Short mmCIF file of C-alpha atoms in Angstrom, two decimals:
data_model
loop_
_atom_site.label_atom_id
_atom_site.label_comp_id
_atom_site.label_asym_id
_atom_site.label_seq_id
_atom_site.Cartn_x
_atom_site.Cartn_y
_atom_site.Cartn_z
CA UNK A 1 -19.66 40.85 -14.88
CA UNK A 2 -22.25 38.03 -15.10
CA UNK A 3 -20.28 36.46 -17.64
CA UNK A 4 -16.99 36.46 -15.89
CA UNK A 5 -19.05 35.17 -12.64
CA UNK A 6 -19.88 32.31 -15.20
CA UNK A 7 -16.54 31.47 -15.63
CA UNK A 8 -15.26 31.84 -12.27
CA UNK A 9 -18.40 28.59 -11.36
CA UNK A 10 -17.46 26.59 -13.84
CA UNK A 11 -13.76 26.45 -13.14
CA UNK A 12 -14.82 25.07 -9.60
CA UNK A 13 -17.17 22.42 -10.90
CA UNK A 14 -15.70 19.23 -10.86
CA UNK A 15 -17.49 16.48 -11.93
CA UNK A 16 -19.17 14.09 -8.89
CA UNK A 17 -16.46 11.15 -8.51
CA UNK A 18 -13.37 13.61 -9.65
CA UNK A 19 -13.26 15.55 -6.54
CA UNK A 20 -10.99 14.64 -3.38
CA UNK A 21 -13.99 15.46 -1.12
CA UNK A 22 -15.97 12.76 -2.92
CA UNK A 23 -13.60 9.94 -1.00
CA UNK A 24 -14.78 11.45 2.43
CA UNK A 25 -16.38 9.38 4.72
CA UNK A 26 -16.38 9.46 8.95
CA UNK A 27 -14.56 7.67 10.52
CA UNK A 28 -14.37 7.46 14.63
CA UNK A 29 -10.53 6.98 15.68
CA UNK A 30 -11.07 4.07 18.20
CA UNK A 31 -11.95 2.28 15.30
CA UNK A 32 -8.23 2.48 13.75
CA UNK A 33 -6.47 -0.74 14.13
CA UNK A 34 -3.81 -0.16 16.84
CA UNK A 35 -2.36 -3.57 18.01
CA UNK A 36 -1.76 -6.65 15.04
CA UNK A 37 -3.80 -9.64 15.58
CA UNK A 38 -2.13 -12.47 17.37
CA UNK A 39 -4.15 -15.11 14.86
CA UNK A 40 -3.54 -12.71 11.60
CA UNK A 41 -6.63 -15.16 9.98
CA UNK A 42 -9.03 -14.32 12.72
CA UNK A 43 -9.84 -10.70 11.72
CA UNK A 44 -12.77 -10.03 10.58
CA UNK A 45 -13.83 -10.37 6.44
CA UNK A 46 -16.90 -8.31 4.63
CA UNK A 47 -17.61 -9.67 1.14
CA UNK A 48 -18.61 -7.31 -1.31
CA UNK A 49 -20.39 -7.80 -4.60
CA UNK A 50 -18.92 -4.97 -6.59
CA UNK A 51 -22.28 -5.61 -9.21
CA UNK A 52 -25.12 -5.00 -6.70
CA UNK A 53 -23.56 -3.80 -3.53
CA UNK A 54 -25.02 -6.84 -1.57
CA UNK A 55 -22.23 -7.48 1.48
CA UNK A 56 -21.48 -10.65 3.74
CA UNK A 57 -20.06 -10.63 7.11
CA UNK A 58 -17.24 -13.90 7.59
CA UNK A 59 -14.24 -14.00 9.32
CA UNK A 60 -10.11 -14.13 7.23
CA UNK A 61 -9.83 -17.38 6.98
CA UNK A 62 -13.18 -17.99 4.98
CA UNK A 63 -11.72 -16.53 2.26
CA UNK A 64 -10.76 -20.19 0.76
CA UNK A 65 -14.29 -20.62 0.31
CA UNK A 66 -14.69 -17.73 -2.42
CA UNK A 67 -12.06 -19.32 -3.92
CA UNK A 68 -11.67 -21.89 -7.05
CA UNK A 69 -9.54 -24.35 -8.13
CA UNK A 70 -7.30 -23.05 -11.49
CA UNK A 71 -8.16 -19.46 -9.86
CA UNK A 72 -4.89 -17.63 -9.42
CA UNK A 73 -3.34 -15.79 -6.03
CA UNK A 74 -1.07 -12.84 -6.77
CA UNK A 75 0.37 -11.91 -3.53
CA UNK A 76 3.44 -9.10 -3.14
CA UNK A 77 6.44 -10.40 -1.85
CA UNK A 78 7.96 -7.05 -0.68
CA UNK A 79 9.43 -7.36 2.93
CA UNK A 80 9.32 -4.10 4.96
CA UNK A 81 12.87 -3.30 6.42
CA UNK A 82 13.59 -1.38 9.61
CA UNK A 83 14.08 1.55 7.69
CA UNK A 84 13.09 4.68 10.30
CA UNK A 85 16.77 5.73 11.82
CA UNK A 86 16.57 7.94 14.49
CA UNK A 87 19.93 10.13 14.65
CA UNK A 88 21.59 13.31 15.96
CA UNK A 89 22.70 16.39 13.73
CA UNK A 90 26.59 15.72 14.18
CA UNK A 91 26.98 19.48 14.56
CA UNK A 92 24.18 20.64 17.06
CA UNK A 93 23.22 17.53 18.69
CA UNK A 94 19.70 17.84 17.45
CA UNK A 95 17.14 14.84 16.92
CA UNK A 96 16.88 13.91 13.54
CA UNK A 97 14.88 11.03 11.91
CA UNK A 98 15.28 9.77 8.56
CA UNK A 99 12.98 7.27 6.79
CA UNK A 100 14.57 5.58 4.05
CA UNK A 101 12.16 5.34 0.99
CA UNK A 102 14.22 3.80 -1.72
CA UNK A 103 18.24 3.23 -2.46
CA UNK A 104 19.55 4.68 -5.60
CA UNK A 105 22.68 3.20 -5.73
CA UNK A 106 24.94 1.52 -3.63
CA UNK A 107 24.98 3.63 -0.24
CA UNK A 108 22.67 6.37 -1.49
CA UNK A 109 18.96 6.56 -0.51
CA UNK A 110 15.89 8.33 -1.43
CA UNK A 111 14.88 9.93 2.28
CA UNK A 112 12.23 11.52 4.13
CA UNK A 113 13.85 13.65 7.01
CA UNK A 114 12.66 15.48 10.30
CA UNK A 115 12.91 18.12 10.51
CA UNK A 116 13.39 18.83 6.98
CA UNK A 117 14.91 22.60 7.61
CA UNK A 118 17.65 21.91 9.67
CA UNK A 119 19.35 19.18 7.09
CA UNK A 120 20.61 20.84 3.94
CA UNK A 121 23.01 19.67 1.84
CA UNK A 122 26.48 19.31 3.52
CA UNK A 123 24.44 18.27 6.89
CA UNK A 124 25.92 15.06 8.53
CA UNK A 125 23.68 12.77 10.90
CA UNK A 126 25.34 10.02 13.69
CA UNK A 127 23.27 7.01 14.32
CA UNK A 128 23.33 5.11 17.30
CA UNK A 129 27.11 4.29 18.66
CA UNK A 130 28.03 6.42 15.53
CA UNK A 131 28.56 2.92 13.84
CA UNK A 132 26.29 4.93 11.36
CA UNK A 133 26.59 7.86 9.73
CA UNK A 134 24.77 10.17 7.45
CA UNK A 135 25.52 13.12 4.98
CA UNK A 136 22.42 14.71 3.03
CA UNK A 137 23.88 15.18 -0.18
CA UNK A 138 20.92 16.98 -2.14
CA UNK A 139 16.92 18.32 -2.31
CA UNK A 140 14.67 16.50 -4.56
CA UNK A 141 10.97 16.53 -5.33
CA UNK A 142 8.93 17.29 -2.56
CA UNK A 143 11.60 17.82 -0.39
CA UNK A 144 13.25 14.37 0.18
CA UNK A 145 16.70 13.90 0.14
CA UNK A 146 19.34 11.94 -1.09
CA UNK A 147 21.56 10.72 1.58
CA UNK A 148 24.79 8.85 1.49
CA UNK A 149 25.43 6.58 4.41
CA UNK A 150 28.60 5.44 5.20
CA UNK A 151 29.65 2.43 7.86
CA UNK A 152 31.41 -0.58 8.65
CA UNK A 153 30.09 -3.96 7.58
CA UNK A 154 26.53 -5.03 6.11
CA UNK A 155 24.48 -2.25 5.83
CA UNK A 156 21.14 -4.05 6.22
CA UNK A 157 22.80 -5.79 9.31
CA UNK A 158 23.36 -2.12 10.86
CA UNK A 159 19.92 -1.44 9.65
CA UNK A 160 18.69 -3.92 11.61
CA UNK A 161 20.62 -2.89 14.98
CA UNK A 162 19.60 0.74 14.46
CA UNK A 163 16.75 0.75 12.66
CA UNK A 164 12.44 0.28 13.64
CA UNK A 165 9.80 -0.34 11.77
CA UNK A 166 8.51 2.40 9.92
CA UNK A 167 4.79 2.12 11.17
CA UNK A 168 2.02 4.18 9.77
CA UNK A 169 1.43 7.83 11.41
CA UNK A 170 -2.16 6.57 12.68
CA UNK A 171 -0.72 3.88 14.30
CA UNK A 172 0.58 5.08 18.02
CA UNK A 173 1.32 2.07 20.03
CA UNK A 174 4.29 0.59 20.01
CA UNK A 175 5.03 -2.68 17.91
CA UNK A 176 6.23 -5.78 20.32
CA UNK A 177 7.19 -7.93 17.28
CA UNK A 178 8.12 -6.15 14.08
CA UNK A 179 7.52 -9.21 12.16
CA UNK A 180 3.77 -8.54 12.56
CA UNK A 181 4.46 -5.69 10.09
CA UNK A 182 5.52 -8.07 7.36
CA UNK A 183 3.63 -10.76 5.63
CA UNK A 184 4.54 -14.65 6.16
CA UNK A 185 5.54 -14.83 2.81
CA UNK A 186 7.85 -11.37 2.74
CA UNK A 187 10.58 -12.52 0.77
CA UNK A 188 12.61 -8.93 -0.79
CA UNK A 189 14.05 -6.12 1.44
CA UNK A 190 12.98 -3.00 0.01
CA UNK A 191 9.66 -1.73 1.13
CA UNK A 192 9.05 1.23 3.84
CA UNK A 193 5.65 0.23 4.49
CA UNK A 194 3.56 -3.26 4.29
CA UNK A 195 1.56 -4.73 1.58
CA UNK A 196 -1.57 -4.61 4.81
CA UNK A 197 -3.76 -6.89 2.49
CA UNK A 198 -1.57 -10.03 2.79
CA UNK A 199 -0.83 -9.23 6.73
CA UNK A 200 -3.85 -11.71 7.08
CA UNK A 201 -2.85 -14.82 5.43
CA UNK A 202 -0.83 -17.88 7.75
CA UNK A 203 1.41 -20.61 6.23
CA UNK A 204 -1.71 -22.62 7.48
CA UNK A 205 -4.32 -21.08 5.54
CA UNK A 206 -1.97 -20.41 1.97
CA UNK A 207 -1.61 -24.19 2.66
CA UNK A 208 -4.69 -24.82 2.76
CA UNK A 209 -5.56 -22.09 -0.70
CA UNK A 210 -3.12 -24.01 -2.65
CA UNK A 211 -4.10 -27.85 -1.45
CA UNK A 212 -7.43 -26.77 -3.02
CA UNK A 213 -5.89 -26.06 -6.58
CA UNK A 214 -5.66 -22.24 -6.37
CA UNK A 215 -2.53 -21.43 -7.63
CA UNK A 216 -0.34 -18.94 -5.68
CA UNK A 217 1.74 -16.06 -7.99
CA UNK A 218 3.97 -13.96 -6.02
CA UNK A 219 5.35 -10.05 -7.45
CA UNK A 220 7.25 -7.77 -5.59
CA UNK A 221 6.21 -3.91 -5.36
CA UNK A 222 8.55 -2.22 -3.16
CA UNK A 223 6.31 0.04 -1.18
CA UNK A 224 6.71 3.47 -0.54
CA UNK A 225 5.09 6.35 1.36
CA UNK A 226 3.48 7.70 -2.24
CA UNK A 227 0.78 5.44 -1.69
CA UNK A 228 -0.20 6.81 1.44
CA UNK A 229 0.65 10.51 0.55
CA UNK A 230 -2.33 12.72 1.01
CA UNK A 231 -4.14 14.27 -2.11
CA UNK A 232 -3.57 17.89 -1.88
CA UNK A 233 -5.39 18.94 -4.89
CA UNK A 234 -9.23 19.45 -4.88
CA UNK A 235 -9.23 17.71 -8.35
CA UNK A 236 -7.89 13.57 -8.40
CA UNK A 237 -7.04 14.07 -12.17
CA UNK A 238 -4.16 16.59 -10.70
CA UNK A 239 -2.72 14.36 -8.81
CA UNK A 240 0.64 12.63 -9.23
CA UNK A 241 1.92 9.12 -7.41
CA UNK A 242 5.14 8.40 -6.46
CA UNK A 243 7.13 6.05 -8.34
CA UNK A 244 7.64 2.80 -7.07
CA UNK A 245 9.90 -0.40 -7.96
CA UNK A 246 8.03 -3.62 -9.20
CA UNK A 247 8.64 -7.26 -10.62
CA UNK A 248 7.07 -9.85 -12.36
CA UNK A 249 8.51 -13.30 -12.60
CA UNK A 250 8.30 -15.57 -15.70
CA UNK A 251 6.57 -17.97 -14.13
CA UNK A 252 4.10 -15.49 -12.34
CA UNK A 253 3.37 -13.73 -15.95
CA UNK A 254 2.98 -17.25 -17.33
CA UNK A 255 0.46 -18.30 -14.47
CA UNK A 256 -1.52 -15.27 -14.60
CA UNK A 257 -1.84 -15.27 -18.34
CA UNK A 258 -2.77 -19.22 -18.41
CA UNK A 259 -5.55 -18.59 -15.75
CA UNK A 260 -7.07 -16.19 -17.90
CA UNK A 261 -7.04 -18.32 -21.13
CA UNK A 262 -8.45 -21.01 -19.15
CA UNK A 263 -11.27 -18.67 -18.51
CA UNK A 264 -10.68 -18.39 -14.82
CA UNK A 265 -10.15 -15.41 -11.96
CA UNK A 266 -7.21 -13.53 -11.32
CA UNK A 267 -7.47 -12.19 -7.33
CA UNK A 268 -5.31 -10.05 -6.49
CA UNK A 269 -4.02 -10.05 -2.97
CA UNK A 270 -3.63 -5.86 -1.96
CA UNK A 271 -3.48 -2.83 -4.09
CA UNK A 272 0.11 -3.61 -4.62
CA UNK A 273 -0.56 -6.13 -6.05
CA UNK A 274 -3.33 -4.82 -8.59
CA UNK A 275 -1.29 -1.96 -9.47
CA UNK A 276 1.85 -4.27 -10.34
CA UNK A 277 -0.07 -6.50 -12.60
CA UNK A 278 -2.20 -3.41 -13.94
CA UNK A 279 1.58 -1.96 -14.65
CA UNK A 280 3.07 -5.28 -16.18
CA UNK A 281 0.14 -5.73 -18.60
CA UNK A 282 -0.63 -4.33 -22.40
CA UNK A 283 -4.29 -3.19 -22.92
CA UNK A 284 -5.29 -6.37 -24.11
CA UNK A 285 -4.76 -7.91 -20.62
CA UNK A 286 -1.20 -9.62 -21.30
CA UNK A 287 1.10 -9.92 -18.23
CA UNK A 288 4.43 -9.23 -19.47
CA UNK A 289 7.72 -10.94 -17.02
CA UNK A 290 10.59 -7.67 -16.25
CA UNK A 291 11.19 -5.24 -13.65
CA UNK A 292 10.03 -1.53 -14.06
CA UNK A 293 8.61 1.60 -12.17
CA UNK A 294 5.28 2.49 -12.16
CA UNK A 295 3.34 5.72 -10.79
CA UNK A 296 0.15 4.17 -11.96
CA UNK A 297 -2.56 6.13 -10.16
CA UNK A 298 -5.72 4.07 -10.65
CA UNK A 299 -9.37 5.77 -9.83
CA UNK A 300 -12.49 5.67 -11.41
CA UNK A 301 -12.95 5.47 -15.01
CA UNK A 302 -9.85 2.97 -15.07
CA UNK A 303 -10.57 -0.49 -17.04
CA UNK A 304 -8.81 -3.35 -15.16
CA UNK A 305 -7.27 -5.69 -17.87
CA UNK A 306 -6.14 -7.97 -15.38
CA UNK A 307 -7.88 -8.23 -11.61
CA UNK A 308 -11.14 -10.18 -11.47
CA UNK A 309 -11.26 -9.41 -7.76
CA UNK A 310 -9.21 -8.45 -4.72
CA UNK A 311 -8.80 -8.75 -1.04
CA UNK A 312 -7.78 -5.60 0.96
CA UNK A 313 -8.31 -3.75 3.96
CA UNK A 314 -10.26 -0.71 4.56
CA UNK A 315 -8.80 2.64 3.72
CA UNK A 316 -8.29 6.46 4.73
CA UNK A 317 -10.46 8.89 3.60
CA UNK A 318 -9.84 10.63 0.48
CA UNK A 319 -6.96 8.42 -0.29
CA UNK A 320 -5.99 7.09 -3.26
CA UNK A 321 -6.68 3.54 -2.56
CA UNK A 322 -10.39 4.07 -1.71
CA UNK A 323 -10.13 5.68 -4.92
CA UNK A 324 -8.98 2.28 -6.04
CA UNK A 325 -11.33 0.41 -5.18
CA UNK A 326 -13.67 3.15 -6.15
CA UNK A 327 -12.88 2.56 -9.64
CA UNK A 328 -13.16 -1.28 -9.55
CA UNK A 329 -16.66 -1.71 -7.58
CA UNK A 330 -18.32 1.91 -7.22
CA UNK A 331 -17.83 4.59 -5.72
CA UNK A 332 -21.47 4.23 -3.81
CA UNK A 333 -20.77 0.82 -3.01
CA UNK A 334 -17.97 1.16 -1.33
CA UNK A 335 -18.91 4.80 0.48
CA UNK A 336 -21.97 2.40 1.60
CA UNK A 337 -20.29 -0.62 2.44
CA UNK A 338 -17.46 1.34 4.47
CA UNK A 339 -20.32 3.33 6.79
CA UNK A 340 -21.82 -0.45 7.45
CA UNK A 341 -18.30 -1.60 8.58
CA UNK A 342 -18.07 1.89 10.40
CA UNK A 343 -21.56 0.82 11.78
CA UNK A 344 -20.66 -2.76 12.21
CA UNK A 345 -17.40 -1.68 14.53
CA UNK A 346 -14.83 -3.25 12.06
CA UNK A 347 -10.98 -2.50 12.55
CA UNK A 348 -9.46 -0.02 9.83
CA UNK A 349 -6.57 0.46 8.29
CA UNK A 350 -3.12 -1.06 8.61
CA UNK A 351 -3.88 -3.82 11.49
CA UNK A 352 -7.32 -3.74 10.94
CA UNK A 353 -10.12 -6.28 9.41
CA UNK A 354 -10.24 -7.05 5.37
CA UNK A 355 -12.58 -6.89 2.35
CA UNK A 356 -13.14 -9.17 -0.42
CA UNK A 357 -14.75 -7.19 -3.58
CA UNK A 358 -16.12 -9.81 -6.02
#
């Protein structure tokens, strides 16, 4: 009996930095970003030194003074489309809303839908004026669905008639100007949520970066909800990321790889970005140009070949980008330098302020 007691403990141990519960930290909710900043630069900036811990308080636009000349930008590109539709079940009348995650092929998307039970296969949604129309065509993983939409015209110009931005659950006020939900430099429809990291940055300031000799690499890493899926399992080893779409430019893979022979930093601009040039590269810290999907889930233990530092914002609890950046300062550091910001009143998530980690 002892010895099956034994067994039963040791299946539950999980080693300290492996368990979901080690990502925890408390978090009051007035503190969650609500409202964009009207000066995107003016938000506030904590510098971390991912070596000792040791933080700095600035303010955005400060960040050109970490920065070199020959040092490298890599900033995603995605641009976040209006892509939450909110419909009626053709048959019942019934609200319906359907988040569109990632197209397929032609007219066919990968979905999220509310309420999941009442749209089976066969189901048909009307959008708007009915200029729109939906039929759920199958169940995948997780229980998205594929949906076939059929209209008249563009679709991304119906999109755009029909559709809102697909803001974060945490974030309950409304959104005067979408465009606040997309960086200046959003270039590629495709994403269902922003790269937050870059929300910060003005034509002013990447001016300003690049008249300074920092050289600015753009990717694009469509974003979708994967990243800001919950971990459900107790262990982080168990858990699997969504896939999502990413490229990498010639020129960007030829940038990034020159910086580094020249013996200077790679930053990376978001945890897009990191995970798209963390994708793109071979072991021995090569960027490689093509397109591919990744489901890179990075926590720690990882060994960055590429990042030398990044700029982000502060995230949920338990999610898998503090386990991110987790893996590239410490896991104490950042637990530490997270309850100062909680201390220090800083703005999380989405809209919120940003950190540097050095």
């Amino acid at each position: 009996m002892a010895e099956e007691n034994s067994n039963n403990s040791e299946k539950k141990e999980i080693p300290v930095g492996y368990s979901t519960k080690d990502y925890y930290y408390d978090l009051p909710k007035e503190l969650i970003a609500q409202d964009p900043l009207e000066d995107r630069a003016s938000s506030r900036l904590m510098c971390i030194d991912r070596k000792t811990g040791e933080l700095e308080h600035r303010v955005f636009r400060d960040i050109i003074d970490y920065l070199e000349p020959g040092e490298t930008l890599v900033l995603n590109n995605t641009k976040v489309i209006p892509a939450r539709l909110l419909g009626t079940k053709a048959d019942t009348g019934a609200n319906v809303e359907i988040l569109l995650l990632k197209r397929r092929s032609g007219d066919e998307w990968e979905t999220l839908v509310r309420p999941g039970k009442k749209l089976r296969p066969g189901a048909k949604v009307t959008f708007g004026d009915g200029s729109l129309t939906a039929e759920i065509m199958d169940v995948i993983d997780d229980g998205n669905r594929i949906v076939k939409f059929h209209y008249d015209g563009i679709f991304e110009e119906v999109l755009d008639r029909l559709g809102e931005m697909p803001l974060p659950p945490y974030i309950t006020h409304k959104l005067e100007n979408p465009e606040m939900y997309n960086t200046v430099y959003a270039k590629f429809d495709g994403s269902a949520a922003a790269p937050t990291a870059g929300l910060h940055f003005t034509k002013e300031l990447l001016d300003e970066i690049s008249a300074k000799g920092v050289n600015l690499a753009y990717v694009t890493l469509h974003v979708g909800l994967g990243t800001f899926r919950p971990v459900k399992v107790d262990d982080v080893r168990e858990h699997h990321m969504h896939t999502e779409w990413y490229q990498v430019t010639p020129q960007t893979a030829d940038l990034i790889n020159e910086t580094h022979r020249n013996g200077k930093r790679v930053i990376c601009v978001g945890t897009t970005s990191c995970r798209t040039v963390e994708s793109a590269s071979t072991n021995d810290g090569i960027i490689h140009a093509g397109s591919d999907n990744t489901s890179i889930f990075i926590y720690p233990g990882y060994k960055f070949k590429v990042m030398d530092a990044l700029i982000t914002n502060f995230h949920l609890p338990e999610s898998t980008l503090i386990m991110l950046v987790s893996a590239f300062a410490s896991r104490d550091i950042i637990l530490n330098a997270y309850k100062e910001a909680v201390k220090d009143k800083y703005r999380f998530f989405s809209f919120g302020d940003a950190c540097y980690i050095h």
